CSV table of C-alpha atoms and ligand atoms in Angstrom, one decimal:
chain,number,residue,atom,x,y,z
A,1,UNK,CA,128.6,44.0,100.2
A,2,UNK,CA,127.8,42.6,96.8
A,3,UNK,CA,127.9,45.0,93.8
A,4,UNK,CA,124.3,45.9,93.1
A,5,UNK,CA,125.0,48.3,90.2
A,6,UNK,CA,127.4,47.8,87.4
A,7,UNK,CA,128.1,50.3,84.6
A,8,UNK,CA,130.8,51.3,82.2
A,9,UNK,CA,132.2,54.5,80.7
A,10,UNK,CA,135.3,55.7,78.9
A,11,UNK,CA,136.8,57.8,81.7
A,12,UNK,CA,136.0,57.7,85.4
A,13,UNK,CA,136.9,61.0,87.0
A,14,UNK,CA,137.4,61.0,90.8
A,15,UNK,CA,136.7,64.4,92.3
A,16,UNK,CA,134.1,67.1,91.4
A,17,UNK,CA,136.3,70.1,92.0
A,18,UNK,CA,137.5,72.4,89.1
A,19,UNK,CA,140.0,69.8,87.7
A,20,UNK,CA,137.4,67.0,87.5
A,21,UNK,CA,134.6,69.1,86.2
A,22,UNK,CA,136.7,70.9,83.6
A,23,UNK,CA,138.0,67.6,82.3
A,24,UNK,CA,134.6,66.1,82.1
A,25,UNK,CA,133.1,69.1,80.3
A,26,UNK,CA,136.0,69.2,77.8
A,27,UNK,CA,135.7,65.5,77.1
A,28,UNK,CA,132.0,65.9,76.6
A,29,UNK,CA,132.6,68.5,73.8
A,30,UNK,CA,134.5,65.7,71.9
A,31,UNK,CA,131.9,63.0,72.6
A,32,UNK,CA,134.1,61.2,75.1
A,33,UNK,CA,132.0,59.8,77.9
A,34,UNK,CA,132.9,60.2,81.6
A,35,UNK,CA,131.4,60.0,85.1
A,36,UNK,CA,132.4,62.2,88.0
A,37,UNK,CA,132.5,60.8,91.5
A,38,UNK,CA,132.4,63.4,94.2
A,39,UNK,CA,132.7,62.7,98.0
A,40,UNK,CA,130.9,65.8,99.1
A,41,UNK,CA,127.6,67.6,98.2
A,42,UNK,CA,127.6,70.2,95.4
A,43,UNK,CA,126.8,72.9,98.0
A,44,UNK,CA,129.8,71.9,100.1
A,45,UNK,CA,132.1,72.0,97.0
A,46,UNK,CA,130.7,75.5,96.1
A,47,UNK,CA,131.1,76.7,99.6
A,48,UNK,CA,134.9,76.4,99.6
A,49,UNK,CA,136.4,79.8,99.0
A,50,UNK,CA,139.7,79.4,97.2
A,51,UNK,CA,141.5,80.8,94.2
A,52,UNK,CA,140.7,84.2,92.6
A,53,UNK,CA,143.0,84.8,89.7
A,54,UNK,CA,142.8,83.0,86.3
A,55,UNK,CA,145.7,82.7,83.9
A,56,UNK,CA,145.0,83.1,80.2
A,57,UNK,CA,145.4,79.3,79.7
A,58,UNK,CA,142.5,78.6,82.0
A,59,UNK,CA,140.4,81.4,80.4
A,60,UNK,CA,141.0,79.8,77.0
A,61,UNK,CA,140.1,76.3,78.4
A,62,UNK,CA,136.8,77.7,79.7
A,63,UNK,CA,136.0,79.1,76.2
A,64,UNK,CA,137.0,75.7,74.7
A,65,UNK,CA,134.7,74.0,77.2
A,66,UNK,CA,131.8,76.3,76.2
A,67,UNK,CA,131.4,77.7,79.7
A,68,UNK,CA,132.9,81.2,79.3
A,69,UNK,CA,129.9,83.5,79.0
A,70,UNK,CA,129.5,84.6,82.7
A,71,UNK,CA,133.3,84.6,83.3
A,72,UNK,CA,133.6,86.9,80.3
A,73,UNK,CA,130.9,89.3,81.5
A,74,UNK,CA,131.6,89.3,85.2
A,75,UNK,CA,135.4,88.6,85.4
A,76,UNK,CA,137.7,91.6,86.0
A,77,UNK,CA,140.6,92.0,83.5
A,78,UNK,CA,143.7,92.9,85.5
A,79,UNK,CA,146.7,94.4,83.6
A,80,UNK,CA,149.0,94.6,86.6
A,81,UNK,CA,149.5,94.1,90.3
A,82,UNK,CA,150.9,96.2,93.1
A,83,UNK,CA,153.8,95.1,95.4
A,84,UNK,CA,154.4,97.0,98.7
A,85,UNK,CA,157.1,96.7,101.3
A,86,UNK,CA,156.8,99.1,104.3
A,87,UNK,CA,155.3,102.2,102.8
A,88,UNK,CA,156.9,101.8,99.4
A,89,UNK,CA,154.7,100.4,96.6
A,90,UNK,CA,155.3,99.7,92.9
A,91,UNK,CA,153.4,98.2,90.0
A,92,UNK,CA,154.2,95.3,87.8
A,93,UNK,CA,152.5,96.0,84.4
A,94,UNK,CA,151.6,92.6,82.9
A,95,UNK,CA,150.3,94.2,79.7
A,96,UNK,CA,153.4,96.2,78.9
A,97,UNK,CA,155.8,93.5,79.9
A,98,UNK,CA,154.1,90.4,78.4
A,99,UNK,CA,151.2,91.6,76.3
A,100,UNK,CA,148.9,89.5,78.5
A,101,UNK,CA,146.6,90.1,81.4
A,102,UNK,CA,144.9,87.9,84.1
A,103,UNK,CA,141.2,87.6,84.9
A,104,UNK,CA,139.9,88.0,88.5
A,105,UNK,CA,137.0,85.5,88.7
A,106,UNK,CA,136.6,83.3,91.8
A,107,UNK,CA,137.2,79.5,91.7
A,108,UNK,CA,133.8,79.2,93.2
A,109,UNK,CA,132.3,80.8,90.1
A,110,UNK,CA,134.4,78.6,87.8
A,111,UNK,CA,133.1,75.6,89.6
A,112,UNK,CA,129.5,76.8,89.5
A,113,UNK,CA,129.7,77.4,85.8
A,114,UNK,CA,131.1,74.0,85.2
A,115,UNK,CA,128.4,72.3,87.3
A,116,UNK,CA,125.8,74.2,85.4
A,117,UNK,CA,127.3,73.0,82.0
A,118,UNK,CA,127.5,69.4,83.1
A,119,UNK,CA,123.9,69.5,84.3
A,120,UNK,CA,122.7,71.0,81.1
A,121,UNK,CA,124.5,68.3,79.2
A,122,UNK,CA,123.0,65.7,81.5
A,123,UNK,CA,126.5,64.7,82.5
A,124,UNK,CA,126.9,61.9,85.1
A,125,UNK,CA,128.0,63.3,88.5
A,126,UNK,CA,127.5,61.2,91.6
A,127,UNK,CA,127.7,63.1,94.9
A,128,UNK,CA,128.4,61.9,98.4
A,129,UNK,CA,130.2,58.8,97.2
A,130,UNK,CA,132.1,56.7,99.8
A,131,UNK,CA,134.9,54.2,99.8
A,132,UNK,CA,136.0,55.0,96.2
A,133,UNK,CA,138.5,52.3,95.3
A,134,UNK,CA,140.6,52.1,92.1
A,135,UNK,CA,141.1,48.6,90.8
A,136,UNK,CA,143.4,47.3,88.1
A,137,UNK,CA,144.9,50.7,87.2
A,138,UNK,CA,148.0,48.8,86.0
A,139,UNK,CA,145.9,46.6,83.7
A,140,UNK,CA,144.0,47.1,80.5
A,141,UNK,CA,140.7,46.6,82.3
A,142,UNK,CA,140.6,49.1,85.2
A,143,UNK,CA,137.5,49.7,87.2
A,144,UNK,CA,136.4,51.8,90.2
A,145,UNK,CA,134.1,50.7,93.0
A,146,UNK,CA,132.2,53.1,95.3
A,147,UNK,CA,129.4,53.1,97.8
A,148,UNK,CA,126.3,55.4,98.0
A,149,UNK,CA,123.7,55.0,100.7
A,150,UNK,CA,123.4,51.2,100.9
A,151,UNK,CA,124.4,50.3,97.4
A,152,UNK,CA,127.8,49.1,96.1
A,153,UNK,CA,128.7,50.3,92.6
A,154,UNK,CA,131.2,49.2,90.0
A,155,UNK,CA,132.2,51.2,86.9
A,156,UNK,CA,134.4,49.6,84.3
A,157,UNK,CA,136.4,52.1,82.2
A,158,UNK,CA,139.3,52.6,79.9
A,159,UNK,CA,141.0,55.4,82.0
A,160,UNK,CA,140.8,56.9,85.4
A,161,UNK,CA,141.5,60.6,86.1
A,162,UNK,CA,142.5,61.2,89.8
A,163,UNK,CA,141.1,64.8,90.3
A,164,UNK,CA,140.5,64.2,94.0
A,165,UNK,CA,142.8,66.8,95.5
A,166,UNK,CA,145.5,66.5,98.1
A,167,UNK,CA,143.5,64.3,100.5
A,168,UNK,CA,142.1,62.0,97.8
A,169,UNK,CA,142.6,58.3,97.1
A,170,UNK,CA,144.2,58.5,93.7
A,171,UNK,CA,147.7,59.4,94.6
A,172,UNK,CA,147.8,56.7,97.3
A,173,UNK,CA,146.8,54.1,94.7
A,174,UNK,CA,150.2,54.5,93.0
A,175,UNK,CA,152.4,52.0,94.9
A,176,UNK,CA,154.8,53.8,97.3
A,177,UNK,CA,157.8,52.1,95.6
A,178,UNK,CA,156.8,53.8,92.3
A,179,UNK,CA,156.0,57.2,93.8
A,180,UNK,CA,158.6,60.0,94.5
A,181,UNK,CA,157.3,62.8,96.7
A,182,UNK,CA,158.8,66.2,97.3
A,183,UNK,CA,157.5,68.5,100.0
A,184,UNK,CA,158.2,71.8,101.8
A,185,UNK,CA,155.8,72.9,104.6
A,186,UNK,CA,155.8,76.6,105.4
A,187,UNK,CA,156.0,77.8,109.0
A,188,UNK,CA,152.9,80.0,108.7
A,189,UNK,CA,149.3,80.0,107.2
A,190,UNK,CA,147.0,82.4,105.5
A,191,UNK,CA,144.0,83.8,107.3
A,192,UNK,CA,141.5,84.8,104.6
A,193,UNK,CA,138.3,86.8,104.8
A,194,UNK,CA,135.5,87.7,102.4
A,195,UNK,CA,133.6,91.0,103.0
A,196,UNK,CA,130.8,92.7,101.1
A,197,UNK,CA,133.0,95.9,100.8
A,198,UNK,CA,134.6,97.7,97.8
A,199,UNK,CA,138.2,96.5,97.3
A,200,UNK,CA,140.8,98.9,98.7
A,201,UNK,CA,142.4,99.2,95.3
A,202,UNK,CA,141.2,98.2,91.8
A,203,UNK,CA,144.3,96.0,91.5
A,204,UNK,CA,145.7,93.4,93.9
A,205,UNK,CA,148.3,94.5,96.5
A,206,UNK,CA,150.9,91.9,97.7
A,207,UNK,CA,152.4,93.4,100.9
A,208,UNK,CA,155.6,92.5,102.7
A,209,UNK,CA,155.6,94.2,106.1
A,210,UNK,CA,157.6,93.7,109.3
A,211,UNK,CA,154.5,92.2,110.8
A,212,UNK,CA,154.1,89.7,108.0
A,213,UNK,CA,152.5,89.2,104.6
A,214,UNK,CA,149.2,90.6,103.5
A,215,UNK,CA,147.2,90.4,100.2
A,216,UNK,CA,144.4,92.6,99.1
A,217,UNK,CA,142.3,90.9,96.5
A,218,UNK,CA,138.7,90.9,95.4
A,219,UNK,CA,135.9,88.9,93.6
A,220,UNK,CA,134.0,92.0,92.2
A,221,UNK,CA,133.6,95.7,92.9
A,222,UNK,CA,131.4,94.9,96.0
A,223,UNK,CA,133.1,91.8,97.3
A,224,UNK,CA,136.7,91.9,98.7
A,225,UNK,CA,139.0,89.1,99.6
A,226,UNK,CA,141.8,89.8,102.0
A,227,UNK,CA,144.6,87.6,103.5
A,228,UNK,CA,147.1,88.0,106.3
A,229,UNK,CA,150.0,85.7,107.1
A,230,UNK,CA,149.2,84.0,110.5
A,231,UNK,CA,150.7,81.4,112.9
A,232,UNK,CA,150.2,77.8,111.9
A,233,UNK,CA,148.6,77.3,115.3
A,234,UNK,CA,146.0,80.1,114.7
A,235,UNK,CA,142.3,79.2,114.3
A,236,UNK,CA,139.8,81.5,112.5
A,237,UNK,CA,137.8,81.9,115.8
A,238,UNK,CA,141.0,83.4,117.4
A,239,UNK,CA,140.5,86.5,115.1
A,240,UNK,CA,137.7,88.9,115.6
A,241,UNK,CA,136.8,91.0,112.6
A,242,UNK,CA,138.1,94.1,114.3
A,243,UNK,CA,141.4,92.3,115.1
A,244,UNK,CA,141.7,91.2,111.4
A,245,UNK,CA,141.0,94.7,110.0
A,246,UNK,CA,143.4,96.4,112.5
A,247,UNK,CA,146.2,93.9,111.5
A,248,UNK,CA,145.6,94.2,107.8
A,249,UNK,CA,145.9,98.0,108.1
A,250,UNK,CA,149.2,97.7,109.8
A,251,UNK,CA,150.6,95.6,107.0
A,252,UNK,CA,149.7,97.7,103.9
A,253,UNK,CA,151.0,101.2,103.0
A,254,UNK,CA,149.4,104.0,105.1
A,255,UNK,CA,147.7,105.6,102.1
A,256,UNK,CA,146.0,102.3,101.3
A,257,UNK,CA,145.1,101.6,105.0
A,258,UNK,CA,143.5,105.1,105.2
A,259,UNK,CA,141.0,104.2,102.5
A,260,UNK,CA,140.3,100.6,103.4
A,261,UNK,CA,136.6,100.0,103.8
A,262,UNK,CA,136.0,97.5,106.5
A,263,UNK,CA,132.8,95.6,107.3
A,264,UNK,CA,131.5,92.3,108.7
A,265,UNK,CA,133.3,89.3,107.3
A,266,UNK,CA,131.1,86.7,105.6
A,267,UNK,CA,133.7,84.0,105.4
A,268,UNK,CA,136.9,83.5,107.5
A,269,UNK,CA,139.3,80.5,107.0
A,270,UNK,CA,142.9,79.5,107.4
A,271,UNK,CA,144.8,77.7,104.7
A,272,UNK,CA,148.1,75.9,105.6
A,273,UNK,CA,150.9,76.5,103.1
A,274,UNK,CA,152.9,73.8,101.5
A,275,UNK,CA,154.8,73.0,98.3
A,276,UNK,CA,154.3,69.4,97.2
A,277,UNK,CA,154.8,67.3,94.1
A,278,UNK,CA,154.4,63.6,93.4
A,279,UNK,CA,156.1,61.9,90.5
A,280,UNK,CA,155.1,60.3,88.2
A,281,UNK,CA,151.6,61.7,87.5
A,282,UNK,CA,150.6,58.6,85.7
A,283,UNK,CA,150.4,54.9,86.6
A,284,UNK,CA,149.0,52.6,84.0
A,285,UNK,CA,145.5,53.8,83.2
A,286,UNK,CA,145.4,56.2,86.2
A,287,UNK,CA,146.3,59.9,85.5
A,288,UNK,CA,146.7,62.4,88.4
A,289,UNK,CA,145.4,66.0,87.8
A,290,UNK,CA,145.6,69.1,90.0
A,291,UNK,CA,145.9,69.1,93.7
A,292,UNK,CA,146.0,65.2,93.7
A,293,UNK,CA,149.5,65.6,92.2
A,294,UNK,CA,150.8,68.9,93.4
A,295,UNK,CA,150.2,71.8,95.9
A,296,UNK,CA,151.7,75.3,95.9
A,297,UNK,CA,151.5,78.1,98.4
A,298,UNK,CA,148.7,80.4,97.1
A,299,UNK,CA,151.1,83.4,96.9
A,300,UNK,CA,151.5,83.2,93.1
A,301,UNK,CA,147.9,82.1,92.4
A,302,UNK,CA,149.1,79.0,90.7
A,303,UNK,CA,147.1,76.2,92.4
A,304,UNK,CA,144.0,76.3,90.3
A,305,UNK,CA,145.9,77.4,87.2
A,306,UNK,CA,148.4,74.5,87.3
A,307,UNK,CA,145.4,72.1,87.7
A,308,UNK,CA,144.2,73.7,84.5
A,309,UNK,CA,147.3,72.9,82.5
A,310,UNK,CA,147.2,69.3,83.7
A,311,UNK,CA,143.7,69.1,82.4
A,312,UNK,CA,144.7,70.6,79.1
A,313,UNK,CA,147.4,67.9,78.6
A,314,UNK,CA,145.3,65.0,79.7
A,315,UNK,CA,142.2,66.2,77.7
A,316,UNK,CA,144.3,66.4,74.5
A,317,UNK,CA,146.0,63.1,75.2
A,318,UNK,CA,142.6,61.4,75.6
A,319,UNK,CA,141.4,63.1,72.4
A,320,UNK,CA,144.4,61.9,70.5
A,321,UNK,CA,143.8,58.4,71.8
A,322,UNK,CA,140.1,58.3,70.9
A,323,UNK,CA,140.2,60.3,67.7
A,324,UNK,CA,143.4,59.1,66.1
A,325,UNK,CA,144.0,55.8,68.0
A,326,UNK,CA,147.3,57.4,69.1
A,327,UNK,CA,148.6,57.0,72.7
A,328,UNK,CA,151.5,59.4,72.3
A,329,UNK,CA,149.8,62.2,74.2
A,330,UNK,CA,148.9,60.0,77.1
A,331,UNK,CA,152.4,58.5,77.1
A,332,UNK,CA,153.9,62.0,77.3
A,333,UNK,CA,151.4,63.3,79.9
A,334,UNK,CA,153.4,62.9,83.1
A,335,UNK,CA,156.6,64.3,81.7
A,336,UNK,CA,154.8,67.3,80.0
A,337,UNK,CA,152.6,68.1,83.0
A,338,UNK,CA,155.5,67.9,85.5
A,339,UNK,CA,157.7,70.2,83.4
A,340,UNK,CA,155.2,73.0,83.8
A,341,UNK,CA,154.3,72.0,87.4
A,342,UNK,CA,157.9,72.4,88.6
A,343,UNK,CA,158.0,75.9,87.1
A,344,UNK,CA,154.9,76.9,88.9
A,345,UNK,CA,156.3,75.4,92.1
A,346,UNK,CA,159.5,77.5,91.7
A,347,UNK,CA,157.6,80.7,91.1
A,348,UNK,CA,155.2,80.1,94.0
A,349,UNK,CA,158.2,79.2,96.3
A,350,UNK,CA,160.2,82.3,95.1
A,351,UNK,CA,157.3,84.7,95.6
A,352,UNK,CA,156.4,83.2,99.0
A,353,UNK,CA,160.1,83.5,100.1
A,354,UNK,CA,160.1,87.1,99.0
A,355,UNK,CA,156.9,88.3,100.6
A,356,UNK,CA,156.6,86.5,104.0
A,357,UNK,CA,158.3,86.9,107.3
A,358,UNK,CA,159.8,83.6,108.5
A,359,UNK,CA,160.1,82.9,112.2
A,360,UNK,CA,163.8,81.9,111.9
A,361,UNK,CA,164.6,84.8,109.6
A,362,UNK,CA,167.9,86.6,110.4
A,363,UNK,CA,168.6,90.3,109.9
A,364,UNK,CA,170.7,89.3,106.9
A,365,UNK,CA,167.8,87.3,105.5
A,366,UNK,CA,165.6,90.3,105.8
A,367,UNK,CA,168.2,92.5,104.1
A,368,UNK,CA,168.2,90.0,101.2
A,369,UNK,CA,164.4,90.3,100.9
A,370,UNK,CA,164.6,94.1,100.8
A,371,UNK,CA,167.5,93.9,98.2
A,372,UNK,CA,165.4,91.6,96.0
A,373,UNK,CA,162.4,93.9,96.3
A,374,UNK,CA,164.5,96.9,95.4
A,375,UNK,CA,165.9,95.0,92.4
A,376,UNK,CA,162.4,94.0,91.3
A,377,UNK,CA,161.2,97.6,91.7
A,378,UNK,CA,164.1,98.9,89.6
A,379,UNK,CA,164.8,96.3,87.0
A,380,UNK,CA,162.6,95.8,83.9
A,381,UNK,CA,164.0,92.4,83.2
A,382,UNK,CA,163.2,91.3,86.8
A,383,UNK,CA,159.7,92.6,86.4
A,384,UNK,CA,159.3,90.9,83.0
A,385,UNK,CA,160.4,87.5,84.6
A,386,UNK,CA,157.9,88.0,87.4
A,387,UNK,CA,155.1,89.1,85.0
A,388,UNK,CA,155.7,86.1,82.6
A,389,UNK,CA,155.2,83.7,85.5
A,390,UNK,CA,152.2,85.5,86.9
A,391,UNK,CA,150.1,85.7,83.7
A,392,UNK,CA,151.0,82.0,83.1
A,393,UNK,CA,153.8,80.3,81.2
A,394,UNK,CA,152.7,78.8,77.9
A,395,UNK,CA,151.1,75.3,77.9
B,1,LIG,P1,140.1,70.2,94.8
B,1,LIG,O1,140.7,69.9,96.1
B,1,LIG,O2,139.5,71.6,94.5
B,1,LIG,O3,138.9,69.2,94.4
B,1,LIG,C1,139.0,67.8,94.7
B,1,LIG,C2,137.6,67.3,94.9
B,1,LIG,O4,137.8,65.8,95.1
B,1,LIG,C3,136.9,67.8,96.1
B,1,LIG,O5,135.7,68.3,95.7
B,1,LIG,C4,136.9,66.7,97.1
B,1,LIG,O6,135.7,66.7,97.8
B,1,LIG,C5,136.9,65.5,96.1
B,1,LIG,N1,137.4,64.2,96.7
B,1,LIG,C6,138.4,64.1,97.6
B,1,LIG,N2,138.6,62.8,97.9
B,1,LIG,C7,137.7,62.1,97.2
B,1,LIG,C8,137.3,60.7,97.1
B,1,LIG,N3,138.0,59.8,97.8
B,1,LIG,N4,136.3,60.4,96.3
B,1,LIG,C9,135.6,61.3,95.6
B,1,LIG,N5,135.8,62.6,95.7
B,1,LIG,C10,136.9,63.0,96.5
B,1,LIG,N6,144.7,78.3,94.7
B,1,LIG,C11,144.9,79.5,94.2
B,1,LIG,O7,145.3,79.7,93.0
B,1,LIG,N7,144.7,80.6,95.0
B,1,LIG,C12,144.2,80.5,96.3
B,1,LIG,O8,144.0,81.5,97.0
B,1,LIG,C13,144.0,79.2,96.8
B,1,LIG,N8,143.5,79.1,98.1
B,1,LIG,C14,143.3,77.8,98.6
B,1,LIG,C15,142.8,77.5,99.9
B,1,LIG,C16,142.7,76.2,100.4
B,1,LIG,C17,142.1,76.0,101.8
B,1,LIG,C18,143.0,75.1,99.6
B,1,LIG,C19,142.9,73.7,100.1
B,1,LIG,C20,143.5,75.3,98.3
B,1,LIG,C21,143.6,76.7,97.8
B,1,LIG,N9,144.1,76.9,96.5
B,1,LIG,C22,144.3,78.2,96.0
B,1,LIG,C23,144.4,75.8,95.6
B,1,LIG,C24,143.1,75.4,95.0
B,1,LIG,O9,142.4,76.4,94.4
B,1,LIG,C25,143.4,74.2,94.2
B,1,LIG,O10,144.5,74.4,93.4
B,1,LIG,C26,142.2,73.8,93.4
B,1,LIG,O11,141.1,73.6,94.2
B,1,LIG,C27,142.6,72.5,92.6
B,1,LIG,O12,141.5,71.9,92.1
B,1,LIG,P2,141.3,70.3,92.1
B,1,LIG,O13,142.5,69.7,91.6
B,1,LIG,O14,140.0,70.1,91.4
B,1,LIG,O15,141.2,69.9,93.6
B,2,LIG,C1,142.4,85.4,95.8
B,2,LIG,O1,141.8,86.4,95.4
B,2,LIG,O2,141.9,84.5,96.5
B,2,LIG,C2,143.9,85.3,95.5
B,2,LIG,C3,144.5,86.1,94.6
B,2,LIG,C4,145.9,86.0,94.3
B,2,LIG,C5,146.6,85.1,95.0
B,2,LIG,C6,146.0,84.3,96.0
B,2,LIG,C7,144.7,84.3,96.2
B,2,LIG,O3,148.0,85.0,94.8
């Protein structure tokens, strides 16, 4: 089909999730023009229930982007988290061990705030795009083509940000002979529910039980988010609400189970768990950000937060290029982003290994888990290492 619409911009951003929107909004604050191309509708993107915990780095970026007001007033500051194994439970105090806290504020709300800011600024976002194709990323004149309805579009640009998640087109645009991929697929999934009930505890509970992992989280004082480890073959419809609540109660300490307020679930979904990294995160004028480049098991709440550090590095690299005519930040992007990505991968893998039951786990493996939990419970230095990773390593 012939191109019926041709335009140009400085940065084409593929993907209208948190990575793409945050980058677009930050660039806008510095007068750098971008267009966001999103495959789905806005409602579909906002309907995905995902992350719930924001590191200080992401909170700071939301302030820098000028979209922090609602987050600041509705987000819940958490100074610690609870870890349980069997009926034992102990607290990791982020504030005392690191001087920092985390903010409980759903990814859906972060995305909603960013959409609102882009719309207020008349930002260019095209929804329901099809056949997005990146052309000439390894040249000085890259462009992107895409289709909407029955029109074929072309956007000429200086840079392309691949913020299109794990199943996007950006990563695949980098030639396979250039790409190095690292992956670990976990032999279980997370079954997550939302319920309009008060959270069982005012802090999160990460639970290791003989029946498997569970997590008690929240979105606000009247909206709870719970997860249980499930078989990778499970489907959400295999789990009635009653079956979910009964299983969750079996996996958290009895005193917590006794006060758990149950109710109808308003969302139920299963997320597969994997660790994945692609290197490099740059190819010519194409830069990968967020899930397009890496995936973590959600145990350490690092998915969204590591996407944020990628955005921080890319945004500042683009600023340096446009404001000082200096490509150094862009040239260092992949190496700098990957250095932090791998630390987030390690922490997420470590915490997942500590808290889940593995089908092939031997009695010795289980003894190692209990010993590591006992060490974490009794050692300040072990808790400090855990807390430093959880609140977010420096950018
Ligand atoms: P996203 O996947 O959020 O956004 C990519 C966007 O690109 C999507 O809107 C998609 O529609 C669009 N897109 C894809 N292909 C395209 C194309 N060809 N053209 C145009 N647009 C295209 N993280 C946590 O920290 N805690 C959690 O509990 C947690 N739970 C998760 C549950 C699930 C099921 C998944 C998949 C992820 C979860 N994550 C969690 C990780 C998640 O929060 C991601 O880290 C976060 O969404 C990353 O944001 P983006 O990089 O913007 O990618
Ligand atoms: C969530 O609230 O969705 C959440 C919180 C912490 C995690 C993972 C998910 O580690």
